[in-house]
Amino acid sequence: MIIVMRQGAPDEEIQGVVATIEELGYRAHLSKGEERTIIGVIGDERPLAVQPLEMLAGVERVVPILQPFKLASRDFRPQNTVFSLNGVTVGGDQLVIMAGPCAVESREQLLEIAAAVKEAGATVLRGGAFKPRTSPYSFQGLGVRGLELLAEAREKTGLLIVTEVISPTDVALVGEYADILQIGARNMQNFSLLQEAGRSGHPVLLKRGMMSTLQELLMSAEYILANSNYRVILCERGIRTFETATRNTLDINAIPVLKKLTHLPVIVDPSHATGKWEYVGAVSKAAVAAGADGLIVEVHTHPEKAFSDGAQSLKPGVFNQLVADVRRVAEAVGRTL
Ligand code: PEP
Ligand code: MN
């Protein structure tokens, strides 16, 4: 449940309510809005009686949250979550563009692509050092060497780094290099990974599982938020359907539905959603028109030689055009890029 404090309730009253909640064996999470503070009561709330809480000083009302996700819900935090990372704002009016190769393959490859995506207007560089591959015989990523190359690319370009972590035991290591930890579709319900990423305090890009509902995605986000890590970005990356013309099917509905249910920023991955580079531009524009807060796009200077996902990777010139087209759509829906 949430406890909505009176407008302008002083700090002592807020702390008084927090202390009572903790004495009862629950955890309190604060959401400080411009007008009022909302206190989320986390724990098994079945035995908790509403009435005594309503009598505490400064409390305006006590409301049960009907959704199974609590901290991720708009009831807990009505205003959008917006946060800045080294000058890049996520969740605000300005869209965030993340781009780069599927995987870090070599120093030359990464630095060349990093320079190209920066030039086109991206502010975050993507690239996997640890790759969750369907086959154990496929390229698994460069590991620590890949992380070092990403750090070098950041140094050279000023781009932030988002890279995937596939194991709870690697969270600390990846966190030493990355600005944003990516949790991929295949690991969306790896609960120990979610917990560890939550505890690390690093911003997390959480991708929707290819067969997961939006409620399941939000429950996974809840694991991170419950560890007091509120810097979570959700990503729709296409789901499995009966359609075979594309690799996945972008669930465009996910954007307005998530925007209604949660305060967290929502971005779209048009590359994995389509699996084919020629559709990436159209789907990117649709995503931004539908209210996405940004995009994560695979770009490669030599897609035909890419170790993974070459078929869906854009050449820099095409990516450049995509950014220009998306900028016009962004302006039409009151956003900037
Ligand atoms: C990726 O971003 O390279 C990736 C593996 O994506 P997903 O987890 O969405 O399949
Ligand atoms: Mn990929």
mmCIF file of C-alpha atoms and ligand atoms in Angstrom:
data_model
loop_
_atom_site.group_PDB
_atom_site.id
_atom_site.type_symbol
_atom_site.label_atom_id
_atom_site.label_comp_id
_atom_site.label_asym_id
_atom_site.label_seq_id
_atom_site.Cartn_x
_atom_site.Cartn_y
_atom_site.Cartn_z
ATOM 1 C CA MET A 1 0.000 0.000 0.000
ATOM 2 C CA ILE A 2 1.005 3.621 -0.224
ATOM 3 C CA ILE A 3 0.686 6.338 2.360
ATOM 4 C CA VAL A 4 0.005 9.735 0.849
ATOM 5 C CA MET A 5 1.266 12.501 3.114
ATOM 6 C CA ARG A 6 -0.483 15.858 3.420
ATOM 7 C CA GLN A 7 0.833 18.603 1.163
ATOM 8 C CA GLY A 8 3.756 20.254 2.911
ATOM 9 C CA ALA A 9 3.939 17.656 5.690
ATOM 10 C CA PRO A 10 7.133 18.434 7.646
ATOM 11 C CA ASP A 11 10.067 16.045 7.723
ATOM 12 C CA GLU A 12 9.401 14.942 11.315
ATOM 13 C CA GLU A 13 5.966 13.663 10.325
ATOM 14 C CA ILE A 14 7.384 11.795 7.333
ATOM 15 C CA GLN A 15 10.090 10.260 9.508
ATOM 16 C CA GLY A 16 7.467 9.375 12.139
ATOM 17 C CA VAL A 17 5.465 7.395 9.585
ATOM 18 C CA VAL A 18 8.621 5.688 8.280
ATOM 19 C CA ALA A 19 9.582 4.682 11.826
ATOM 20 C CA THR A 20 6.122 3.208 12.491
ATOM 21 C CA ILE A 21 6.237 1.204 9.246
ATOM 22 C CA GLU A 22 9.668 -0.158 10.096
ATOM 23 C CA GLU A 23 8.608 -1.049 13.635
ATOM 24 C CA LEU A 24 5.812 -3.100 12.101
ATOM 25 C CA GLY A 25 8.428 -5.048 10.115
ATOM 26 C CA TYR A 26 7.923 -3.389 6.709
ATOM 27 C CA ARG A 27 10.229 -1.382 4.524
ATOM 28 C CA ALA A 28 9.438 2.200 3.572
ATOM 29 C CA HIS A 29 10.352 3.727 0.207
ATOM 30 C CA LEU A 30 9.905 7.464 -0.220
ATOM 31 C CA SER A 31 8.752 9.185 -3.386
ATOM 32 C CA LYS A 32 9.104 12.945 -2.976
ATOM 33 C CA GLY A 33 6.993 14.789 -5.535
ATOM 34 C CA GLU A 34 6.801 18.534 -5.984
ATOM 35 C CA GLU A 35 3.592 18.708 -3.985
ATOM 36 C CA ARG A 36 3.600 15.794 -1.617
ATOM 37 C CA THR A 37 5.516 12.802 -0.391
ATOM 38 C CA ILE A 38 4.267 9.285 -0.987
ATOM 39 C CA ILE A 39 5.537 6.467 1.200
ATOM 40 C CA GLY A 40 5.490 2.971 -0.262
ATOM 41 C CA VAL A 41 5.002 0.221 2.313
ATOM 42 C CA ILE A 42 6.838 -2.862 1.092
ATOM 43 C CA GLY A 43 6.297 -6.328 2.509
ATOM 44 C CA ASP A 44 3.387 -8.692 2.899
ATOM 45 C CA GLU A 45 0.661 -6.176 3.544
ATOM 46 C CA ARG A 46 -2.177 -8.619 4.200
ATOM 47 C CA PRO A 47 -2.009 -8.337 7.991
ATOM 48 C CA LEU A 48 -1.595 -4.562 7.848
ATOM 49 C CA ALA A 49 -4.583 -2.508 8.969
ATOM 50 C CA VAL A 50 -5.221 0.758 7.149
ATOM 51 C CA GLN A 51 -7.019 2.604 9.920
ATOM 52 C CA PRO A 52 -4.221 3.056 12.493
ATOM 53 C CA LEU A 53 -1.883 4.285 9.746
ATOM 54 C CA GLU A 54 -4.420 6.870 8.687
ATOM 55 C CA MET A 55 -4.311 8.329 12.177
ATOM 56 C CA LEU A 56 -0.568 9.049 12.104
ATOM 57 C CA ALA A 57 0.450 12.703 12.034
ATOM 58 C CA GLY A 58 0.725 14.155 8.550
ATOM 59 C CA VAL A 59 -1.054 11.300 6.747
ATOM 60 C CA GLU A 60 -3.681 12.316 4.221
ATOM 61 C CA ARG A 61 -4.775 8.847 3.087
ATOM 62 C CA VAL A 62 -3.701 5.241 2.840
ATOM 63 C CA VAL A 63 -4.322 3.526 -0.487
ATOM 64 C CA PRO A 64 -3.807 -0.126 -1.386
ATOM 65 C CA ILE A 65 -1.876 -0.652 -4.635
ATOM 66 C CA LEU A 66 -3.857 -3.198 -6.556
ATOM 67 C CA GLN A 67 -1.080 -4.033 -9.023
ATOM 68 C CA PRO A 68 1.438 -6.688 -7.953
ATOM 69 C CA PHE A 69 4.260 -4.276 -8.770
ATOM 70 C CA LYS A 70 4.383 -1.475 -6.227
ATOM 71 C CA LEU A 71 7.448 0.756 -6.504
ATOM 72 C CA ALA A 72 7.269 0.549 -10.308
ATOM 73 C CA SER A 73 3.654 1.700 -10.368
ATOM 74 C CA ARG A 74 2.371 5.172 -11.093
ATOM 75 C CA ASP A 75 0.377 5.002 -7.849
ATOM 76 C CA PHE A 76 3.621 5.114 -5.900
ATOM 77 C CA ARG A 77 5.212 7.722 -8.126
ATOM 78 C CA PRO A 78 2.778 9.684 -10.313
ATOM 79 C CA GLN A 79 5.464 11.784 -12.026
ATOM 80 C CA ASN A 80 7.847 10.357 -14.654
ATOM 81 C CA THR A 81 11.222 9.139 -13.434
ATOM 82 C CA VAL A 82 13.877 11.366 -14.988
ATOM 83 C CA PHE A 83 17.575 11.007 -14.242
ATOM 84 C CA SER A 84 20.821 12.371 -15.584
ATOM 85 C CA LEU A 85 24.029 10.465 -16.168
ATOM 86 C CA ASN A 86 27.017 12.647 -16.948
ATOM 87 C CA GLY A 87 24.867 15.172 -18.749
ATOM 88 C CA VAL A 88 22.644 12.643 -20.560
ATOM 89 C CA THR A 89 19.064 12.879 -19.342
ATOM 90 C CA VAL A 90 16.848 9.814 -19.501
ATOM 91 C CA GLY A 91 13.068 10.053 -19.284
ATOM 92 C CA GLY A 92 12.813 13.801 -19.946
ATOM 93 C CA ASP A 93 11.650 15.665 -23.053
ATOM 94 C CA GLN A 94 14.838 14.835 -24.884
ATOM 95 C CA LEU A 95 15.083 11.355 -26.374
ATOM 96 C CA VAL A 96 18.108 9.232 -25.585
ATOM 97 C CA ILE A 97 19.776 7.478 -28.522
ATOM 98 C CA MET A 98 21.939 4.465 -27.728
ATOM 99 C CA ALA A 99 23.773 2.871 -30.636
ATOM 100 C CA GLY A 100 26.679 0.626 -31.445
ATOM 101 C CA PRO A 101 27.544 -2.892 -32.464
ATOM 102 C CA CYS A 102 25.806 -5.991 -31.169
ATOM 103 C CA ALA A 103 29.160 -7.152 -29.792
ATOM 104 C CA VAL A 104 32.551 -5.621 -29.186
ATOM 105 C CA GLU A 105 34.743 -7.449 -31.713
ATOM 106 C CA SER A 106 38.023 -5.541 -31.812
ATOM 107 C CA ARG A 107 39.546 -2.201 -30.866
ATOM 108 C CA GLU A 108 39.449 -0.938 -34.429
ATOM 109 C CA GLN A 109 35.844 -2.043 -34.946
ATOM 110 C CA LEU A 110 34.581 -0.462 -31.729
ATOM 111 C CA LEU A 111 36.413 2.856 -32.033
ATOM 112 C CA GLU A 112 35.324 3.268 -35.633
ATOM 113 C CA ILE A 113 31.668 2.579 -34.831
ATOM 114 C CA ALA A 114 31.781 4.722 -31.674
ATOM 115 C CA ALA A 115 33.011 7.722 -33.653
ATOM 116 C CA ALA A 116 30.323 7.169 -36.294
ATOM 117 C CA VAL A 117 27.385 6.912 -33.884
ATOM 118 C CA LYS A 118 28.591 9.920 -31.932
ATOM 119 C CA GLU A 119 28.777 11.924 -35.145
ATOM 120 C CA ALA A 120 25.191 10.911 -35.966
ATOM 121 C CA GLY A 121 23.894 12.133 -32.590
ATOM 122 C CA ALA A 122 23.952 9.145 -30.232
ATOM 123 C CA THR A 123 24.905 9.860 -26.622
ATOM 124 C CA VAL A 124 25.264 6.276 -25.372
ATOM 125 C CA LEU A 125 27.428 3.554 -26.939
ATOM 126 C CA ARG A 126 26.117 -0.006 -26.822
ATOM 127 C CA GLY A 127 28.169 -3.166 -27.328
ATOM 128 C CA GLY A 128 28.203 -6.556 -25.683
ATOM 129 C CA ALA A 129 31.354 -7.882 -24.037
ATOM 130 C CA PHE A 130 29.480 -10.823 -22.514
ATOM 131 C CA LYS A 131 27.037 -12.197 -25.091
ATOM 132 C CA PRO A 132 24.113 -14.467 -24.162
ATOM 133 C CA ARG A 133 24.179 -16.662 -27.285
ATOM 134 C CA THR A 134 21.630 -19.313 -28.145
ATOM 135 C CA SER A 135 24.438 -21.645 -29.228
ATOM 136 C CA PRO A 136 27.469 -22.455 -27.082
ATOM 137 C CA TYR A 137 29.492 -22.580 -30.311
ATOM 138 C CA SER A 138 28.716 -18.963 -31.287
ATOM 139 C CA PHE A 139 30.980 -16.016 -30.410
ATOM 140 C CA GLN A 140 30.544 -15.397 -26.685
ATOM 141 C CA GLY A 141 32.099 -11.919 -26.537
ATOM 142 C CA LEU A 142 35.544 -10.614 -25.596
ATOM 143 C CA GLY A 143 34.779 -10.513 -21.868
ATOM 144 C CA VAL A 144 36.996 -8.206 -19.810
ATOM 145 C CA ARG A 145 38.951 -7.149 -22.893
ATOM 146 C CA GLY A 146 35.654 -5.979 -24.386
ATOM 147 C CA LEU A 147 34.927 -3.926 -21.265
ATOM 148 C CA GLU A 148 38.363 -2.299 -21.488
ATOM 149 C CA LEU A 149 37.713 -1.372 -25.106
ATOM 150 C CA LEU A 150 34.350 0.127 -24.197
ATOM 151 C CA ALA A 151 36.058 2.237 -21.515
ATOM 152 C CA GLU A 152 38.606 3.389 -24.090
ATOM 153 C CA ALA A 153 35.800 4.323 -26.492
ATOM 154 C CA ARG A 154 34.130 6.361 -23.743
ATOM 155 C CA GLU A 155 37.416 8.111 -23.046
ATOM 156 C CA LYS A 156 37.850 8.987 -26.722
ATOM 157 C CA THR A 157 34.270 10.023 -27.547
ATOM 158 C CA GLY A 158 32.582 11.061 -24.292
ATOM 159 C CA LEU A 159 29.753 8.602 -25.040
ATOM 160 C CA LEU A 160 28.267 6.762 -22.071
ATOM 161 C CA ILE A 161 28.518 2.983 -22.113
ATOM 162 C CA VAL A 162 25.691 0.444 -21.892
ATOM 163 C CA THR A 163 26.742 -3.196 -21.892
ATOM 164 C CA GLU A 164 25.161 -6.465 -20.912
ATOM 165 C CA VAL A 165 25.804 -8.412 -17.732
ATOM 166 C CA ILE A 166 24.699 -12.039 -17.868
ATOM 167 C CA SER A 167 25.689 -13.344 -14.468
ATOM 168 C CA PRO A 168 25.240 -12.066 -10.897
ATOM 169 C CA THR A 169 28.906 -12.756 -10.220
ATOM 170 C CA ASP A 170 29.906 -10.324 -13.015
ATOM 171 C CA VAL A 171 27.823 -7.369 -11.825
ATOM 172 C CA ALA A 172 30.648 -5.744 -9.841
ATOM 173 C CA LEU A 173 33.113 -6.211 -12.709
ATOM 174 C CA VAL A 174 30.812 -4.891 -15.448
ATOM 175 C CA GLY A 175 29.796 -2.052 -13.129
ATOM 176 C CA GLU A 176 33.427 -0.899 -12.971
ATOM 177 C CA TYR A 177 33.303 -0.128 -16.693
ATOM 178 C CA ALA A 178 29.678 0.495 -17.650
ATOM 179 C CA ASP A 179 27.545 3.566 -17.065
ATOM 180 C CA ILE A 180 24.399 1.476 -17.541
ATOM 181 C CA LEU A 181 24.103 -2.269 -16.923
ATOM 182 C CA GLN A 182 22.043 -4.052 -19.558
ATOM 183 C CA ILE A 183 19.966 -7.046 -18.519
ATOM 184 C CA GLY A 184 18.924 -8.839 -21.678
ATOM 185 C CA ALA A 185 15.725 -10.518 -22.772
ATOM 186 C CA ARG A 186 17.027 -13.980 -21.895
ATOM 187 C CA ASN A 187 17.822 -12.884 -18.355
ATOM 188 C CA MET A 188 14.775 -10.764 -17.614
ATOM 189 C CA GLN A 189 13.680 -13.280 -14.996
ATOM 190 C CA ASN A 190 17.119 -14.150 -13.664
ATOM 191 C CA PHE A 191 16.112 -13.022 -10.205
ATOM 192 C CA SER A 192 19.523 -13.271 -8.567
ATOM 193 C CA LEU A 193 20.948 -11.132 -11.401
ATOM 194 C CA LEU A 194 18.161 -8.589 -10.895
ATOM 195 C CA GLN A 195 18.831 -8.499 -7.147
ATOM 196 C CA GLU A 196 22.562 -8.050 -7.626
ATOM 197 C CA ALA A 197 22.076 -5.319 -10.246
ATOM 198 C CA GLY A 198 19.633 -3.651 -7.862
ATOM 199 C CA ARG A 199 22.092 -3.777 -4.973
ATOM 200 C CA SER A 200 24.928 -2.432 -7.145
ATOM 201 C CA GLY A 201 23.152 0.918 -7.448
ATOM 202 C CA HIS A 202 24.159 1.235 -11.113
ATOM 203 C CA PRO A 203 21.531 2.357 -13.623
ATOM 204 C CA VAL A 204 19.933 -0.646 -15.336
ATOM 205 C CA LEU A 205 18.516 -1.108 -18.841
ATOM 206 C CA LEU A 206 16.048 -3.957 -18.443
ATOM 207 C CA LYS A 207 14.916 -5.620 -21.671
ATOM 208 C CA ARG A 208 11.593 -7.391 -21.973
ATOM 209 C CA GLY A 209 11.815 -11.158 -22.265
ATOM 210 C CA MET A 210 10.799 -12.429 -25.684
ATOM 211 C CA MET A 211 7.894 -14.339 -24.135
ATOM 212 C CA SER A 212 7.175 -12.132 -21.157
ATOM 213 C CA THR A 213 4.091 -10.098 -20.402
ATOM 214 C CA LEU A 214 4.336 -6.447 -19.463
ATOM 215 C CA GLN A 215 3.311 -7.344 -15.931
ATOM 216 C CA GLU A 216 6.214 -9.791 -15.728
ATOM 217 C CA LEU A 217 8.567 -7.081 -17.037
ATOM 218 C CA LEU A 218 7.359 -4.722 -14.324
ATOM 219 C CA MET A 219 7.722 -7.405 -11.644
ATOM 220 C CA SER A 220 11.342 -7.830 -12.751
ATOM 221 C CA ALA A 221 11.871 -4.064 -12.543
ATOM 222 C CA GLU A 222 10.369 -4.270 -9.056
ATOM 223 C CA TYR A 223 13.247 -6.527 -7.958
ATOM 224 C CA ILE A 224 15.690 -3.741 -8.830
ATOM 225 C CA LEU A 225 13.598 -0.961 -7.305
ATOM 226 C CA ALA A 226 13.038 -2.978 -4.121
ATOM 227 C CA ASN A 227 16.807 -2.772 -3.613
ATOM 228 C CA SER A 228 16.440 1.029 -3.552
ATOM 229 C CA ASN A 229 17.852 1.369 -7.061
ATOM 230 C CA TYR A 230 15.405 3.604 -8.905
ATOM 231 C CA ARG A 231 17.450 4.244 -12.048
ATOM 232 C CA VAL A 232 15.796 1.652 -14.267
ATOM 233 C CA ILE A 233 15.059 2.005 -17.992
ATOM 234 C CA LEU A 234 12.638 -0.465 -19.580
ATOM 235 C CA CYS A 235 13.142 -1.692 -23.131
ATOM 236 C CA GLU A 236 10.623 -3.201 -25.537
ATOM 237 C CA ARG A 237 12.614 -5.330 -28.000
ATOM 238 C CA GLY A 238 9.955 -7.358 -29.751
ATOM 239 C CA ILE A 239 8.197 -10.526 -28.676
ATOM 240 C CA ARG A 240 7.731 -13.934 -30.261
ATOM 241 C CA THR A 241 4.633 -14.343 -32.361
ATOM 242 C CA PHE A 242 3.567 -16.681 -35.182
ATOM 243 C CA GLU A 243 5.018 -14.209 -37.707
ATOM 244 C CA THR A 244 8.214 -15.340 -39.400
ATOM 245 C CA ALA A 245 8.845 -12.415 -41.777
ATOM 246 C CA THR A 246 10.672 -10.635 -38.971
ATOM 247 C CA ARG A 247 12.830 -11.953 -36.132
ATOM 248 C CA ASN A 248 10.376 -10.744 -33.492
ATOM 249 C CA THR A 249 7.254 -8.591 -33.496
ATOM 250 C CA LEU A 250 7.563 -5.133 -31.976
ATOM 251 C CA ASP A 251 4.769 -4.759 -29.456
ATOM 252 C CA ILE A 252 4.003 -1.110 -30.122
ATOM 253 C CA ASN A 253 1.205 -1.354 -27.541
ATOM 254 C CA ALA A 254 3.830 -1.876 -24.876
ATOM 255 C CA ILE A 255 4.811 1.791 -25.028
ATOM 256 C CA PRO A 256 1.493 3.440 -24.100
ATOM 257 C CA VAL A 257 0.600 0.589 -21.746
ATOM 258 C CA LEU A 258 3.889 0.867 -19.839
ATOM 259 C CA LYS A 259 3.616 4.652 -19.815
ATOM 260 C CA LYS A 260 0.243 4.297 -18.126
ATOM 261 C CA LEU A 261 1.299 1.669 -15.592
ATOM 262 C CA THR A 262 4.750 2.921 -14.630
ATOM 263 C CA HIS A 263 6.779 6.075 -14.123
ATOM 264 C CA LEU A 264 9.941 4.428 -15.499
ATOM 265 C CA PRO A 265 11.424 5.518 -18.855
ATOM 266 C CA VAL A 266 10.661 3.224 -21.803
ATOM 267 C CA ILE A 267 12.934 2.823 -24.804
ATOM 268 C CA VAL A 268 12.642 0.618 -27.895
ATOM 269 C CA ASP A 269 15.134 -1.674 -29.619
ATOM 270 C CA PRO A 270 14.060 -1.710 -33.272
ATOM 271 C CA SER A 271 17.020 -3.932 -34.260
ATOM 272 C CA HIS A 272 16.117 -7.081 -32.315
ATOM 273 C CA ALA A 273 12.435 -6.298 -32.851
ATOM 274 C CA THR A 274 12.772 -6.677 -36.619
ATOM 275 C CA GLY A 275 15.999 -8.592 -37.234
ATOM 276 C CA LYS A 276 16.368 -6.877 -40.609
ATOM 277 C CA TRP A 277 18.098 -3.556 -41.121
ATOM 278 C CA GLU A 278 15.685 -2.343 -43.778
ATOM 279 C CA TYR A 279 12.790 -2.211 -41.291
ATOM 280 C CA VAL A 280 14.671 -0.541 -38.469
ATOM 281 C CA GLY A 281 13.996 3.041 -39.600
ATOM 282 C CA ALA A 282 10.217 2.657 -39.952
ATOM 283 C CA VAL A 283 9.897 0.925 -36.600
ATOM 284 C CA SER A 284 12.065 3.546 -34.890
ATOM 285 C CA LYS A 285 9.814 6.334 -36.107
ATOM 286 C CA ALA A 286 6.712 4.447 -34.978
ATOM 287 C CA ALA A 287 8.234 3.898 -31.531
ATOM 288 C CA VAL A 288 8.976 7.580 -31.031
ATOM 289 C CA ALA A 289 5.539 8.565 -32.329
ATOM 290 C CA ALA A 290 4.006 6.171 -29.778
ATOM 291 C CA GLY A 291 5.834 7.864 -26.906
ATOM 292 C CA ALA A 292 9.117 5.997 -26.459
ATOM 293 C CA ASP A 293 11.777 7.877 -24.476
ATOM 294 C CA GLY A 294 14.584 6.684 -26.715
ATOM 295 C CA LEU A 295 16.031 3.983 -28.923
ATOM 296 C CA ILE A 296 18.816 1.427 -28.775
ATOM 297 C CA VAL A 297 20.019 0.615 -32.282
ATOM 298 C CA GLU A 298 22.635 -1.781 -33.642
ATOM 299 C CA VAL A 299 25.139 -0.105 -35.964
ATOM 300 C CA HIS A 300 28.135 -1.675 -37.688
ATOM 301 C CA THR A 301 30.597 -0.291 -40.227
ATOM 302 C CA HIS A 302 30.848 -3.714 -41.896
ATOM 303 C CA PRO A 303 27.591 -5.557 -41.136
ATOM 304 C CA GLU A 304 28.489 -8.335 -43.579
ATOM 305 C CA LYS A 305 31.470 -9.204 -41.380
ATOM 306 C CA ALA A 306 29.777 -8.754 -37.997
ATOM 307 C CA PHE A 307 30.279 -11.590 -35.498
ATOM 308 C CA SER A 308 26.613 -11.348 -34.516
ATOM 309 C CA ASP A 309 23.408 -9.688 -35.737
ATOM 310 C CA GLY A 310 24.889 -8.265 -38.960
ATOM 311 C CA ALA A 311 21.551 -8.614 -40.773
ATOM 312 C CA GLN A 312 19.887 -6.137 -38.446
ATOM 313 C CA SER A 313 22.804 -3.713 -38.122
ATOM 314 C CA LEU A 314 22.697 -0.336 -39.841
ATOM 315 C CA LYS A 315 25.643 1.152 -41.669
ATOM 316 C CA PRO A 316 26.582 4.583 -40.274
ATOM 317 C CA GLY A 317 25.062 6.488 -43.214
ATOM 318 C CA VAL A 318 21.700 4.765 -42.760
ATOM 319 C CA PHE A 319 21.848 5.388 -39.011
ATOM 320 C CA ASN A 320 22.569 9.022 -39.658
ATOM 321 C CA GLN A 321 19.440 9.284 -41.792
ATOM 322 C CA LEU A 322 17.436 7.439 -39.133
ATOM 323 C CA VAL A 323 18.419 10.011 -36.508
ATOM 324 C CA ALA A 324 17.414 12.855 -38.834
ATOM 325 C CA ASP A 325 14.032 11.221 -39.564
ATOM 326 C CA VAL A 326 13.396 10.401 -35.911
ATOM 327 C CA ARG A 327 14.193 13.997 -34.964
ATOM 328 C CA ARG A 328 11.311 15.194 -37.136
ATOM 329 C CA VAL A 329 8.916 12.705 -35.561
ATOM 330 C CA ALA A 330 10.163 13.707 -32.106
ATOM 331 C CA GLU A 331 9.380 17.334 -32.820
ATOM 332 C CA ALA A 332 5.903 16.402 -34.048
ATOM 333 C CA VAL A 333 5.130 14.751 -30.699
ATOM 334 C CA GLY A 334 6.630 17.495 -28.555
ATOM 335 C CA ARG A 335 9.987 15.873 -27.851
ATOM 336 C CA THR A 336 13.530 16.838 -28.771
ATOM 337 C CA LEU A 337 16.551 14.950 -29.904
HETATM 338 C C1 PEP B 1 21.468 -7.289 -27.406
HETATM 339 O O1 PEP B 1 21.056 -6.175 -27.084
HETATM 340 O O2 PEP B 1 22.506 -7.475 -28.054
HETATM 341 C C2 PEP B 1 20.651 -8.469 -27.053
HETATM 342 C C3 PEP B 1 21.208 -9.674 -26.889
HETATM 343 O O3 PEP B 1 19.357 -8.178 -26.953
HETATM 344 P P1 PEP B 1 18.143 -9.039 -26.346
HETATM 345 O O4 PEP B 1 18.544 -9.363 -24.941
HETATM 346 O O5 PEP B 1 16.984 -8.089 -26.431
HETATM 347 O O6 PEP B 1 17.971 -10.248 -27.212
HETATM 348 MN MN MN B 2 22.350 -8.144 -30.913
#
